[in-house]
Short mmCIF file of C-alpha atoms in Angstrom, two decimals:
data_model
loop_
_atom_site.label_atom_id
_atom_site.label_comp_id
_atom_site.label_asym_id
_atom_site.label_seq_id
_atom_site.Cartn_x
_atom_site.Cartn_y
_atom_site.Cartn_z
CA MET A 8 5.26 8.18 -20.87
CA ASP A 9 1.69 8.88 -20.25
CA MET A 10 1.39 8.84 -16.42
CA ARG A 11 -2.30 7.79 -16.56
CA ARG A 12 -1.62 4.43 -18.13
CA ARG A 13 -2.89 1.59 -16.12
CA THR A 14 -1.01 -1.63 -14.91
CA VAL A 15 -3.70 -3.90 -16.15
CA ILE A 16 -2.91 -6.54 -18.83
CA ALA A 17 -6.06 -8.50 -20.09
CA GLY A 18 -5.05 -12.11 -20.75
CA ALA A 19 -1.47 -11.46 -20.97
CA ALA A 20 1.47 -13.19 -19.45
CA ALA A 21 3.11 -11.91 -16.23
CA ALA A 22 5.73 -9.19 -16.63
CA GLY A 23 9.32 -10.57 -16.67
CA ILE A 24 12.79 -9.38 -16.47
CA THR A 25 15.45 -10.93 -18.58
CA ALA A 26 17.42 -13.92 -17.45
CA ALA A 27 20.78 -12.05 -18.02
CA ALA A 28 19.69 -9.08 -15.54
CA VAL A 29 18.68 -11.42 -12.54
CA GLY A 30 20.17 -14.55 -13.45
CA SER A 31 16.95 -16.57 -13.55
CA ALA A 32 18.19 -19.15 -16.02
CA HIS A 33 16.43 -22.42 -15.74
CA ALA A 34 18.58 -25.43 -14.89
CA SER A 35 18.85 -28.18 -12.49
CA GLY A 36 18.85 -27.24 -8.89
CA GLY A 37 16.78 -25.72 -5.97
CA ARG A 38 15.12 -27.71 -3.25
CA THR A 39 11.49 -28.20 -2.04
CA PRO A 40 10.40 -25.57 0.53
CA VAL A 41 9.99 -27.00 4.15
CA LYS A 42 6.78 -26.41 5.91
CA ALA A 43 6.49 -26.26 9.68
CA LEU A 44 3.82 -25.19 12.12
CA PHE A 45 4.48 -21.66 13.23
CA GLY A 46 1.70 -21.20 15.54
CA LYS A 47 -2.24 -20.70 15.91
CA LEU A 48 -4.52 -17.87 15.67
CA ALA A 49 -7.03 -17.36 18.62
CA ASP A 50 -9.80 -19.18 16.70
CA GLY A 51 -7.43 -22.28 16.42
CA THR A 52 -6.47 -21.68 12.60
CA LYS A 53 -3.06 -22.88 12.14
CA VAL A 54 -0.22 -20.67 10.77
CA TYR A 55 2.44 -22.42 8.68
CA SER A 56 5.97 -21.50 8.00
CA TRP A 57 7.70 -22.31 4.73
CA SER A 58 11.61 -22.34 4.44
CA LEU A 59 13.27 -21.86 1.13
CA ALA A 60 16.84 -21.58 0.08
CA ASN A 61 18.50 -21.12 -3.14
CA GLY A 62 21.75 -19.32 -4.28
CA GLY A 63 23.06 -18.30 -1.05
CA THR A 64 19.87 -16.76 0.15
CA ARG A 65 17.56 -18.25 2.96
CA MET A 66 13.92 -17.17 3.48
CA LYS A 67 11.15 -18.13 5.61
CA VAL A 68 7.50 -17.15 4.97
CA LEU A 69 4.35 -17.27 6.73
CA SER A 70 0.84 -18.30 5.68
CA TYR A 71 -0.31 -15.39 8.00
CA GLY A 72 -0.20 -12.33 5.71
CA GLY A 73 2.26 -13.78 3.45
CA VAL A 74 4.93 -12.53 5.93
CA VAL A 75 8.60 -12.72 5.13
CA GLN A 76 9.46 -13.60 8.54
CA SER A 77 13.26 -13.81 7.98
CA LEU A 78 15.42 -13.43 4.98
CA GLN A 79 19.00 -14.08 5.38
CA ILE A 80 21.77 -13.13 2.89
CA PRO A 81 25.57 -13.46 3.23
CA ASP A 82 28.12 -10.36 3.70
CA ARG A 83 31.42 -9.89 1.98
CA ARG A 84 32.97 -12.55 4.32
CA GLY A 85 30.23 -14.86 3.53
CA ARG A 86 28.39 -14.63 6.95
CA LEU A 87 24.60 -14.76 6.92
CA ALA A 88 22.59 -12.10 8.74
CA ASN A 89 18.71 -11.85 8.70
CA VAL A 90 17.98 -8.42 7.07
CA SER A 91 14.39 -8.28 7.50
CA LEU A 92 12.67 -7.18 10.78
CA GLY A 93 10.19 -9.72 12.31
CA PHE A 94 9.03 -11.64 15.21
CA ASP A 95 9.70 -15.06 16.59
CA ASN A 96 5.92 -15.79 17.30
CA ILE A 97 2.46 -15.31 15.88
CA GLU A 98 0.95 -13.48 18.85
CA ASP A 99 3.14 -10.55 18.28
CA TYR A 100 2.41 -10.46 14.61
CA VAL A 101 -1.22 -10.39 15.42
CA ALA A 102 -1.28 -7.90 18.16
CA LYS A 103 1.77 -5.75 17.35
CA SER A 104 3.22 -6.01 13.74
CA PRO A 105 3.51 -2.76 11.71
CA TYR A 106 3.32 -4.71 8.55
CA PHE A 107 6.79 -6.33 9.16
CA GLY A 108 7.38 -8.40 6.00
CA ALA A 109 3.53 -8.70 4.73
CA LEU A 110 1.79 -8.56 1.62
CA ILE A 111 -0.29 -5.49 1.48
CA GLY A 112 -3.71 -4.99 -0.06
CA ARG A 113 -6.38 -4.49 -1.19
CA TYR A 114 -4.83 -0.97 -1.40
CA GLY A 115 -1.24 -0.47 -0.41
CA ASN A 116 -0.49 2.90 1.11
CA ARG A 117 -3.14 5.65 1.99
CA VAL A 118 -6.49 6.51 0.78
CA GLY A 119 -7.60 10.04 1.85
CA LYS A 120 -10.58 9.95 4.55
CA GLY A 121 -11.00 6.19 3.10
CA ARG A 122 -13.21 7.59 0.37
CA PHE A 123 -13.44 7.46 -3.30
CA THR A 124 -15.65 7.43 -6.24
CA LEU A 125 -15.69 4.89 -8.99
CA ASP A 126 -17.97 4.87 -12.10
CA GLY A 127 -20.28 7.25 -10.42
CA GLU A 128 -20.61 5.41 -6.95
CA ALA A 129 -19.01 6.44 -3.61
CA TYR A 130 -17.27 4.12 -1.60
CA GLN A 131 -16.19 4.35 2.06
CA VAL A 132 -13.44 1.85 3.07
CA ASN A 133 -12.15 0.90 6.56
CA VAL A 134 -10.25 3.84 8.28
CA ASN A 135 -7.28 2.99 10.36
CA ASP A 136 -4.82 5.68 10.00
CA GLY A 137 -6.61 8.61 11.70
CA VAL A 138 -9.06 9.92 9.38
CA ASN A 139 -7.48 7.83 6.53
CA SER A 140 -7.26 4.19 5.32
CA LEU A 141 -3.79 2.60 5.44
CA HIS A 142 -2.79 -0.51 3.86
CA GLY A 143 -6.22 -1.98 2.90
CA GLY A 144 -7.57 -1.24 6.55
CA ALA A 145 -7.36 -2.76 9.82
CA GLN A 146 -8.09 -6.12 8.61
CA GLY A 147 -6.15 -6.01 5.44
CA PHE A 148 -3.95 -8.75 3.33
CA ASP A 149 -1.45 -8.70 5.98
CA LYS A 150 -3.75 -10.06 8.43
CA ARG A 151 -5.29 -12.93 6.46
CA VAL A 152 -4.37 -16.42 6.31
CA TRP A 153 -3.15 -17.29 2.64
CA ASP A 154 -3.21 -20.66 0.88
CA VAL A 155 0.41 -21.71 0.08
CA GLU A 156 1.63 -23.93 -2.54
CA PRO A 157 5.28 -24.68 -2.96
CA PHE A 158 7.07 -25.34 -6.26
CA THR A 159 10.50 -25.89 -7.96
CA LYS A 160 10.90 -25.08 -11.56
CA GLY A 161 14.33 -25.67 -12.98
CA SER A 162 16.85 -23.96 -10.74
CA ASP A 163 14.10 -21.85 -9.12
CA VAL A 164 12.38 -22.57 -5.80
CA GLY A 165 9.41 -20.59 -4.56
CA LEU A 166 5.71 -20.27 -3.31
CA HIS A 167 2.34 -19.55 -4.89
CA LEU A 168 0.33 -17.68 -2.31
CA TYR A 169 -3.65 -17.38 -2.93
CA TYR A 170 -6.13 -15.31 -1.18
CA THR A 171 -9.71 -14.34 -2.13
CA SER A 172 -10.75 -10.98 -0.81
CA VAL A 173 -14.72 -11.03 -0.94
CA ASP A 174 -16.94 -8.24 -2.29
CA GLY A 175 -17.24 -5.59 0.60
CA GLU A 176 -14.37 -6.73 2.46
CA MET A 177 -13.04 -3.63 4.32
CA GLY A 178 -15.56 -1.57 2.14
CA TYR A 179 -13.83 -2.46 -1.41
CA PRO A 180 -16.12 -3.52 -4.08
CA GLY A 181 -15.64 -6.65 -6.07
CA THR A 182 -14.46 -10.29 -5.32
CA LEU A 183 -10.70 -10.01 -5.90
CA LYS A 184 -8.91 -13.13 -6.45
CA VAL A 185 -5.21 -12.66 -5.67
CA LYS A 186 -2.06 -14.93 -6.56
CA VAL A 187 1.27 -13.86 -5.46
CA THR A 188 4.44 -15.84 -6.39
CA TYR A 189 7.65 -15.66 -4.39
CA THR A 190 10.70 -17.15 -6.33
CA LEU A 191 14.18 -17.54 -5.23
CA SER A 192 16.55 -17.87 -8.15
CA LYS A 193 19.70 -19.95 -8.42
CA HIS A 194 21.64 -16.64 -7.81
CA GLY A 195 19.66 -15.93 -4.70
CA ASP A 196 17.50 -13.14 -6.29
CA TRP A 197 13.87 -12.81 -4.78
CA ARG A 198 11.09 -12.03 -7.36
CA ILE A 199 7.53 -11.25 -6.51
CA ASP A 200 4.86 -11.59 -8.93
CA TYR A 201 1.47 -10.34 -8.36
CA ALA A 202 -1.76 -11.13 -10.21
CA ALA A 203 -5.43 -10.40 -9.57
CA THR A 204 -8.84 -10.60 -11.11
CA THR A 205 -12.19 -9.00 -10.00
CA ASP A 206 -15.76 -9.55 -10.84
CA LYS A 207 -16.66 -5.85 -10.17
CA ALA A 208 -14.74 -2.74 -10.96
CA THR A 209 -12.61 -2.05 -8.04
CA VAL A 210 -9.16 -0.17 -6.97
CA VAL A 211 -5.80 -2.45 -6.63
CA ASN A 212 -2.44 -1.41 -5.47
CA LEU A 213 -0.50 -4.46 -4.15
CA THR A 214 3.08 -4.41 -2.57
CA SER A 215 5.31 -5.99 -0.01
CA HIS A 216 6.32 -4.22 3.29
CA VAL A 217 9.77 -5.86 4.11
CA TYR A 218 11.62 -3.62 6.83
CA TRP A 219 15.34 -3.76 5.61
CA ASN A 220 18.54 -3.48 7.75
CA LEU A 221 21.44 -4.88 5.52
CA ALA A 222 23.56 -4.89 8.46
CA GLY A 223 21.28 -7.27 10.09
CA GLU A 224 18.07 -6.75 12.06
CA GLY A 225 18.40 -5.59 15.63
CA SER A 226 21.92 -4.11 14.54
CA GLY A 227 20.87 -0.60 14.96
CA THR A 228 20.42 2.43 12.83
CA ILE A 229 20.16 2.45 8.91
CA GLU A 230 21.24 6.00 8.68
CA ASN A 231 24.59 4.96 7.24
CA HIS A 232 23.21 2.84 4.57
CA GLN A 233 23.73 4.20 1.12
CA LEU A 234 20.52 4.83 -1.21
CA LYS A 235 20.06 5.78 -4.72
CA ILE A 236 16.63 6.11 -6.27
CA ASP A 237 16.34 6.61 -10.13
CA ALA A 238 13.58 9.49 -9.71
CA SER A 239 13.62 13.08 -10.36
CA ARG A 240 10.27 13.84 -8.56
CA TYR A 241 8.25 12.71 -5.70
CA THR A 242 4.78 13.37 -4.44
CA PRO A 243 4.64 15.92 -1.58
CA VAL A 244 1.91 15.18 1.25
CA ASP A 245 -0.06 17.15 3.56
CA SER A 246 -0.03 16.74 7.45
CA GLY A 247 -2.14 13.44 7.07
CA LEU A 248 0.55 12.04 4.53
CA ILE A 249 -1.86 12.24 1.81
CA PRO A 250 -0.38 13.56 -1.56
CA THR A 251 -1.31 16.91 -2.56
CA GLY A 252 -1.54 15.85 -6.33
CA GLN A 253 1.63 17.70 -6.97
CA LEU A 254 4.72 16.00 -8.79
CA ALA A 255 7.59 17.98 -7.20
CA PRO A 256 11.05 18.13 -8.19
CA VAL A 257 13.49 16.52 -5.82
CA ALA A 258 16.29 18.96 -6.78
CA GLY A 259 17.49 20.98 -3.89
CA THR A 260 15.64 18.87 -1.31
CA PRO A 261 16.30 16.17 0.95
CA PHE A 262 14.32 13.81 -1.13
CA ASP A 263 17.11 13.90 -3.85
CA PHE A 264 18.61 10.39 -3.99
CA ARG A 265 19.53 10.41 -7.61
CA ARG A 266 23.16 9.97 -6.51
CA SER A 267 23.81 7.55 -3.87
CA LYS A 268 23.84 9.11 -0.37
CA ALA A 269 23.81 8.24 3.28
CA ILE A 270 20.10 7.88 4.16
CA GLY A 271 20.83 10.13 7.48
CA GLU A 272 22.59 12.90 5.39
CA ASP A 273 19.76 15.25 5.00
CA LEU A 274 17.37 13.28 7.30
CA ARG A 275 17.13 15.89 10.21
CA GLU A 276 16.81 18.83 8.03
CA ALA A 277 13.99 21.31 9.09
CA HIS A 278 12.00 20.63 5.85
CA GLN A 279 8.34 20.66 6.11
CA GLN A 280 7.80 17.52 4.38
CA LEU A 281 10.06 15.62 6.74
CA LEU A 282 8.44 17.34 9.84
CA TYR A 283 4.99 16.04 8.46
CA GLY A 284 6.33 12.29 8.24
CA LYS A 285 8.67 12.64 11.37
CA GLY A 286 11.38 11.50 8.69
CA ILE A 287 10.82 10.22 5.13
CA ASP A 288 7.46 8.55 4.56
CA HIS A 289 7.01 9.40 0.77
CA ASN A 290 6.58 8.22 -2.67
CA TRP A 291 8.97 8.73 -5.37
CA VAL A 292 7.80 9.27 -8.96
CA LEU A 293 10.19 6.65 -10.83
CA ASP A 294 11.74 8.29 -14.09
CA LYS A 295 10.88 4.93 -16.06
CA GLY A 296 7.20 5.26 -15.39
CA ILE A 297 5.18 2.21 -15.68
CA SER A 298 7.05 -0.72 -17.62
CA PRO A 299 6.02 -3.89 -19.08
CA ARG A 300 8.95 -5.66 -17.75
CA PRO A 301 10.81 -4.73 -14.53
CA GLU A 302 13.54 -1.98 -14.65
CA TRP A 303 16.08 -1.36 -12.05
CA ILE A 304 15.16 1.84 -9.92
CA ALA A 305 16.91 1.64 -6.69
CA THR A 306 20.09 0.41 -4.97
CA LEU A 307 20.58 0.14 -1.20
CA LYS A 308 23.97 -0.68 0.32
CA ASP A 309 25.32 -1.13 3.86
CA PRO A 310 28.97 -0.25 3.77
CA SER A 311 29.97 -2.08 6.98
CA SER A 312 29.01 -5.57 5.65
CA GLY A 313 29.01 -4.91 1.99
CA ARG A 314 25.55 -6.26 1.52
CA THR A 315 23.84 -4.64 -1.45
CA LEU A 316 20.34 -4.75 -2.45
CA ARG A 317 19.22 -3.60 -5.94
CA MET A 318 15.62 -3.41 -6.89
CA ALA A 319 13.72 -3.53 -10.23
CA THR A 320 10.15 -3.27 -10.78
CA THR A 321 7.10 -2.59 -13.39
CA GLU A 322 5.66 -0.01 -11.04
CA PRO A 323 5.57 3.55 -11.39
CA GLY A 324 6.25 4.48 -7.80
CA LEU A 325 8.52 3.62 -4.65
CA GLN A 326 7.60 4.56 -1.24
CA PHE A 327 10.59 5.14 0.96
CA TYR A 328 9.76 4.88 4.72
CA SER A 329 12.58 5.44 7.01
CA GLY A 330 11.40 3.54 10.15
CA ASN A 331 10.08 6.79 11.85
CA PHE A 332 7.34 5.08 14.09
CA LEU A 333 9.60 2.24 15.47
CA ASP A 334 9.79 3.52 19.17
CA GLY A 335 11.75 0.78 20.99
CA THR A 336 8.64 -1.15 22.16
CA LEU A 337 8.82 -4.13 19.67
CA VAL A 338 11.23 -6.92 20.36
CA GLY A 339 12.50 -8.62 17.33
CA THR A 340 13.76 -12.32 16.29
CA SER A 341 17.26 -11.20 17.64
CA GLY A 342 15.70 -10.46 20.98
CA ARG A 343 16.80 -6.84 20.69
CA THR A 344 14.29 -3.88 20.46
CA TYR A 345 13.69 -1.85 17.20
CA ARG A 346 14.14 1.69 17.74
CA GLN A 347 13.36 4.82 15.31
CA GLY A 348 15.45 4.34 12.30
CA ASP A 349 16.39 0.84 12.70
CA ALA A 350 15.13 -0.24 9.33
CA LEU A 351 13.70 1.07 6.28
CA CYS A 352 10.90 0.03 3.84
CA LEU A 353 11.18 0.28 -0.09
CA GLU A 354 7.45 -0.46 -1.19
CA THR A 355 7.06 -0.43 -5.06
CA GLN A 356 3.57 0.71 -5.81
CA HIS A 357 1.10 2.90 -7.68
CA PHE A 358 0.98 6.29 -5.93
CA PRO A 359 -0.84 6.91 -2.52
CA ASP A 360 -4.53 8.10 -2.80
CA SER A 361 -4.61 7.48 -6.60
CA PRO A 362 -8.36 6.67 -6.47
CA ASN A 363 -8.77 10.41 -5.60
CA LYS A 364 -6.11 11.74 -8.07
CA PRO A 365 -7.33 11.44 -11.52
CA SER A 366 -3.91 12.74 -12.62
CA PHE A 367 -2.02 9.91 -10.89
CA PRO A 368 -1.70 6.54 -12.72
CA SER A 369 -4.88 4.69 -12.59
CA THR A 370 -5.32 1.87 -9.96
CA VAL A 371 -8.74 0.70 -11.47
CA LEU A 372 -9.22 -2.83 -12.13
CA ARG A 373 -12.38 -4.10 -14.16
CA PRO A 374 -13.70 -7.50 -15.10
CA GLY A 375 -12.09 -9.27 -17.70
CA GLN A 376 -8.65 -7.62 -16.87
CA THR A 377 -5.90 -9.00 -14.98
CA TYR A 378 -3.67 -7.01 -12.56
CA ARG A 379 0.06 -7.65 -12.91
CA SER A 380 2.98 -6.41 -11.02
CA THR A 381 6.43 -7.64 -10.58
CA THR A 382 9.39 -6.60 -8.41
CA VAL A 383 12.74 -8.11 -8.21
CA HIS A 384 15.33 -7.80 -5.29
CA SER A 385 18.85 -8.81 -6.22
CA PHE A 386 21.60 -9.39 -3.44
CA SER A 387 25.06 -8.90 -3.68
CA CYS A 388 28.11 -8.22 -1.61
#
């Protein structure tokens, strides 16, 4: 597959995955999400939570950042646990959150030095990660209040989230109108559909930043979790975690997850790439490339609880972050502190710094086109 293909579909229907694959058959069932006041921002803006439940999965979503504040799934004995790191108050999300559970944009991951050139025009976007821009800048989509509209459709229940990013916000060109849909199926699968349009050429890379611990948030290390990623290559980085442009083989490196293995198995090897990231904070080049419909690309399992997360996506990349910068200073919803390696992130995406790497899949969106991306999380035990 041509790695330069763009994930934009002009005027087409949203990418989908077969009902048989994720059990999204439409029948009667599901219940209307419940809205409640979660807190207020310093300027008085109200932040609401929306509680959803379907197929054994329970989710709470905030209008602030589209944050998944909690996500409860059962273990092999049917016992529920919240497997997503987060806070129990809005103040900590505003002041301290390392993107816990948030929607990420306008550009997920890093842009080197916050600079890129598009159609001959140079742009400088907000820098918030040393000399680089991370996850859209200091006031990215994770720190915006989204409009939320609940829905039920057959056996599905979910939320439509809307946000308009104005021309020049965080330095990005074009007014970007974004719609993200969270859907819980009757089997408890969580699907995310992203869509966006622009009135001026821009770059877009949207993702979700859930921190996963399938044993339950606050329960300790995820190094015993078993992970499999269907990727034969990854993108090595420099000391600032910006891709070098190389697509390197994972074979013979700690980044080889083509077979399921414990996350901690090779995590402490003296490999230069691990030293740069203080652990894993890298993008995997998925073997399937860009796909018109979600395809299965990764499986995460906690042997102690039996909980398993299987992921499908239309995206060409997966950022695996091993929770390297959790330092014990954050207190989560369980009342326990989060320490290094207490969670991991699996962010479906286009590659970091793509606006500066012409050989990477393009992230350019133009007027008249619609950006679309889908990721499905399927839970079992």
